[in-house]
Amino acid sequence: MVVYLRLVMVLFALGMLIGCSKLTMENYRKIKVGIEYAEVVKILGKPDSCSEALFVRSCVWGDEQKNITVNFVNDKVMLFTSKNIN
């Protein structure tokens, strides 16, 4: 019984983590050209990675299979794309 209860708790916790993902089409649609980096972070949380080149900061939320990529110039959204976001 204790093993069963632990399994249920672990599965519930995993479900909550998966269900709480901010990589959703609803959140993707909130991103607009011109909004600031801080606003995107409010929507999606902290990015998983960022890089900078020639005054453009490119940030990625997610991984290679499922992600949202946003390019910023002067901390404002200039371009954004998604991959496998439902």
Coordinates of N, CA and C in Angstrom, one line a residue:
M1 N 0.8 -1.2 0.0 CA 0.0 0.0 0.0 C 0.9 1.3 0.0
V2 N 1.9 1.3 0.8 CA 2.8 2.4 0.8 C 3.5 2.7 -0.5
V3 N 3.9 1.6 -1.2 CA 4.5 1.7 -2.5 C 3.5 2.3 -3.5
Y4 N 2.3 1.8 -3.4 CA 1.3 2.3 -4.3 C 1.0 3.8 -4.1
L5 N 1.0 4.2 -2.8 CA 0.8 5.6 -2.5 C 1.9 6.5 -3.0
R6 N 3.1 6.0 -2.8 CA 4.3 6.8 -3.3 C 4.3 6.9 -4.8
L7 N 3.9 5.8 -5.5 CA 3.8 5.9 -7.0 C 2.8 6.9 -7.4
V8 N 1.6 6.9 -6.8 CA 0.6 7.9 -7.1 C 1.1 9.3 -6.9
M9 N 1.8 9.5 -5.8 CA 2.3 10.9 -5.5 C 3.4 11.3 -6.5
V10 N 4.2 10.4 -6.9 CA 5.2 10.7 -7.9 C 4.5 11.0 -9.3
L11 N 3.6 10.2 -9.7 CA 2.9 10.5 -10.9 C 2.1 11.8 -10.9
F12 N 1.5 12.1 -9.7 CA 0.8 13.4 -9.6 C 1.8 14.6 -9.7
A13 N 2.9 14.5 -9.1 CA 3.9 15.5 -9.2 C 4.4 15.7 -10.6
L14 N 4.7 14.6 -11.3 CA 5.1 14.7 -12.7 C 4.0 15.4 -13.6
G15 N 2.8 15.0 -13.3 CA 1.6 15.6 -14.0 C 1.5 17.1 -13.8
M16 N 1.8 17.5 -12.6 CA 1.7 18.9 -12.3 C 2.8 19.7 -13.0
L17 N 4.0 19.1 -13.0 CA 5.1 19.7 -13.7 C 4.8 19.9 -15.2
I18 N 4.3 18.8 -15.8 CA 4.0 18.8 -17.2 C 2.9 19.8 -17.5
G19 N 1.9 19.8 -16.7 CA 0.7 20.6 -16.8 C 1.0 22.1 -16.6
C20 N 2.1 22.4 -15.9 CA 2.4 23.8 -15.6 C 3.4 24.4 -16.6
S21 N 3.7 23.7 -17.7 CA 4.6 24.2 -18.7 C 4.0 25.5 -19.2
K22 N 4.9 26.5 -19.4 CA 4.5 27.8 -19.9 C 4.7 27.8 -21.5
L23 N 5.1 26.7 -22.0 CA 5.3 26.6 -23.5 C 4.0 26.1 -24.1
T24 N 3.0 27.1 -24.1 CA 1.7 26.8 -24.7 C 1.4 27.8 -25.8
M25 N 0.5 27.4 -26.7 CA 0.0 28.3 -27.7 C -0.6 29.6 -27.2
E26 N -1.3 29.4 -26.0 CA -1.9 30.6 -25.4 C -0.8 31.6 -25.0
N27 N 0.3 31.2 -24.4 CA 1.3 32.1 -24.0 C 2.1 32.6 -25.2
Y28 N 2.3 31.8 -26.2 CA 2.9 32.2 -27.5 C 2.2 33.3 -28.1
R29 N 0.9 33.3 -28.1 CA 0.1 34.3 -28.7 C 0.1 35.6 -27.9
K30 N 0.6 35.6 -26.7 CA 0.7 36.8 -25.9 C 2.0 37.6 -26.3
I31 N 2.9 37.0 -26.9 CA 4.1 37.6 -27.3 C 3.8 38.5 -28.6
K32 N 4.2 39.7 -28.6 CA 4.0 40.6 -29.7 C 5.3 41.4 -30.0
V33 N 5.5 41.7 -31.2 CA 6.6 42.6 -31.6 C 6.5 43.9 -30.8
G34 N 7.7 44.3 -30.2 CA 7.7 45.5 -29.5 C 7.6 45.4 -28.0
I35 N 7.1 44.3 -27.5 CA 7.1 44.2 -26.0 C 8.5 43.9 -25.5
E36 N 8.7 44.3 -24.2 CA 10.0 44.2 -23.6 C 10.4 42.8 -23.1
Y37 N 11.7 42.6 -23.0 CA 12.2 41.3 -22.5 C 11.5 40.9 -21.2
A38 N 11.4 41.9 -20.3 CA 10.8 41.6 -18.9 C 9.4 41.1 -19.0
E39 N 8.6 41.6 -20.0 CA 7.3 41.2 -20.2 C 7.2 39.7 -20.7
V40 N 8.2 39.4 -21.6 CA 8.2 38.0 -22.1 C 8.6 37.1 -21.0
V41 N 9.5 37.5 -20.1 CA 9.9 36.7 -19.0 C 8.7 36.5 -18.0
K42 N 7.8 37.5 -17.9 CA 6.6 37.3 -17.1 C 5.7 36.3 -17.7
I43 N 5.6 36.2 -19.0 CA 4.8 35.3 -19.7 C 5.3 33.9 -19.7
L44 N 6.6 33.7 -20.0 CA 7.2 32.4 -20.2 C 8.1 31.9 -19.1
G45 N 8.5 32.8 -18.2 CA 9.5 32.5 -17.2 C 10.9 32.7 -17.7
K46 N 11.9 32.4 -16.9 CA 13.3 32.6 -17.3 C 13.6 31.7 -18.5
P47 N 14.4 32.3 -19.5 CA 14.7 31.5 -20.7 C 15.7 30.4 -20.3
D48 N 15.7 29.3 -21.1 CA 16.6 28.2 -20.9 C 18.0 28.5 -21.4
S49 N 18.1 29.4 -22.4 CA 19.4 29.9 -22.9 C 19.2 31.2 -23.7
C50 N 20.2 32.0 -23.7 CA 20.3 33.2 -24.5 C 21.7 33.3 -25.1
S51 N 21.7 34.0 -26.3 CA 23.0 34.3 -26.9 C 22.9 35.7 -27.5
E52 N 24.0 36.3 -27.7 CA 24.0 37.7 -28.3 C 24.9 37.7 -29.5
A53 N 24.5 38.4 -30.6 CA 25.4 38.7 -31.7 C 24.9 39.9 -32.4
L54 N 25.7 40.9 -32.7 CA 25.4 42.0 -33.5 C 24.1 42.8 -33.0
F55 N 24.1 43.0 -31.7 CA 23.0 43.8 -31.0 C 21.7 43.0 -30.9
V56 N 21.7 41.8 -31.2 CA 20.5 40.9 -31.2 C 20.7 39.9 -30.1
R57 N 19.8 39.8 -29.1 CA 19.8 38.8 -28.1 C 18.7 37.8 -28.5
S58 N 19.1 36.5 -28.7 CA 18.2 35.4 -29.0 C 18.1 34.5 -27.8
C59 N 16.8 34.4 -27.3 CA 16.6 33.5 -26.2 C 15.6 32.4 -26.5
V60 N 15.9 31.2 -25.9 CA 15.1 30.0 -26.2 C 14.5 29.5 -24.9
W61 N 13.2 29.2 -24.9 CA 12.5 28.6 -23.8 C 12.2 27.2 -24.3
G62 N 12.6 26.2 -23.6 CA 12.4 24.8 -24.1 C 13.6 24.1 -24.5
D63 N 13.4 23.1 -25.4 CA 14.6 22.3 -25.9 C 14.4 22.2 -27.4
E64 N 15.2 21.3 -28.0 CA 15.2 21.1 -29.5 C 13.9 20.6 -30.0
Q65 N 13.2 19.8 -29.2 CA 11.9 19.2 -29.7 C 10.7 20.2 -29.5
K66 N 10.7 21.0 -28.5 CA 9.6 21.9 -28.2 C 10.2 23.2 -27.7
N67 N 9.9 24.3 -28.4 CA 10.5 25.5 -27.9 C 9.8 26.8 -28.4
I68 N 10.1 27.9 -27.8 CA 9.8 29.2 -28.3 C 11.1 30.0 -28.3
T69 N 11.4 30.6 -29.4 CA 12.6 31.4 -29.6 C 12.2 32.8 -29.9
V70 N 12.8 33.7 -29.1 CA 12.5 35.2 -29.3 C 13.8 35.9 -29.5
N71 N 13.8 36.8 -30.5 CA 14.9 37.7 -30.8 C 14.6 39.1 -30.3
F72 N 15.5 39.7 -29.6 CA 15.3 41.0 -29.0 C 16.4 42.0 -29.5
V73 N 16.0 43.2 -29.8 CA 16.9 44.3 -30.1 C 16.5 45.4 -29.2
N74 N 17.5 45.9 -28.4 CA 17.2 47.0 -27.4 C 16.2 46.5 -26.4
D75 N 16.3 45.2 -26.1 CA 15.3 44.6 -25.1 C 13.9 44.5 -25.5
K76 N 13.6 44.7 -26.8 CA 12.3 44.6 -27.4 C 12.2 43.5 -28.4
V77 N 11.1 42.8 -28.4 CA 10.8 41.7 -29.3 C 10.8 42.2 -30.8
M78 N 11.7 41.6 -31.6 CA 11.7 41.9 -33.0 C 11.2 40.7 -33.9
L79 N 11.4 39.5 -33.4 CA 11.0 38.3 -34.1 C 10.8 37.1 -33.1
F80 N 9.9 36.3 -33.4 CA 9.7 35.1 -32.5 C 9.1 34.0 -33.3
T81 N 9.5 32.8 -32.9 CA 9.0 31.6 -33.5 C 8.8 30.5 -32.5
S82 N 8.1 29.4 -32.9 CA 7.8 28.3 -32.0 C 8.0 27.0 -32.8
K83 N 8.2 25.9 -32.0 CA 8.4 24.6 -32.6 C 7.6 23.6 -31.7
N84 N 6.6 22.9 -32.3 CA 5.8 21.9 -31.6 C 5.1 22.4 -30.4
I85 N 4.6 23.6 -30.5 CA 3.8 24.2 -29.4 C 2.3 24.0 -29.7
N86 N 1.6 23.4 -28.8 CA 0.2 23.1 -29.0 C -0.7 24.1 -28.2

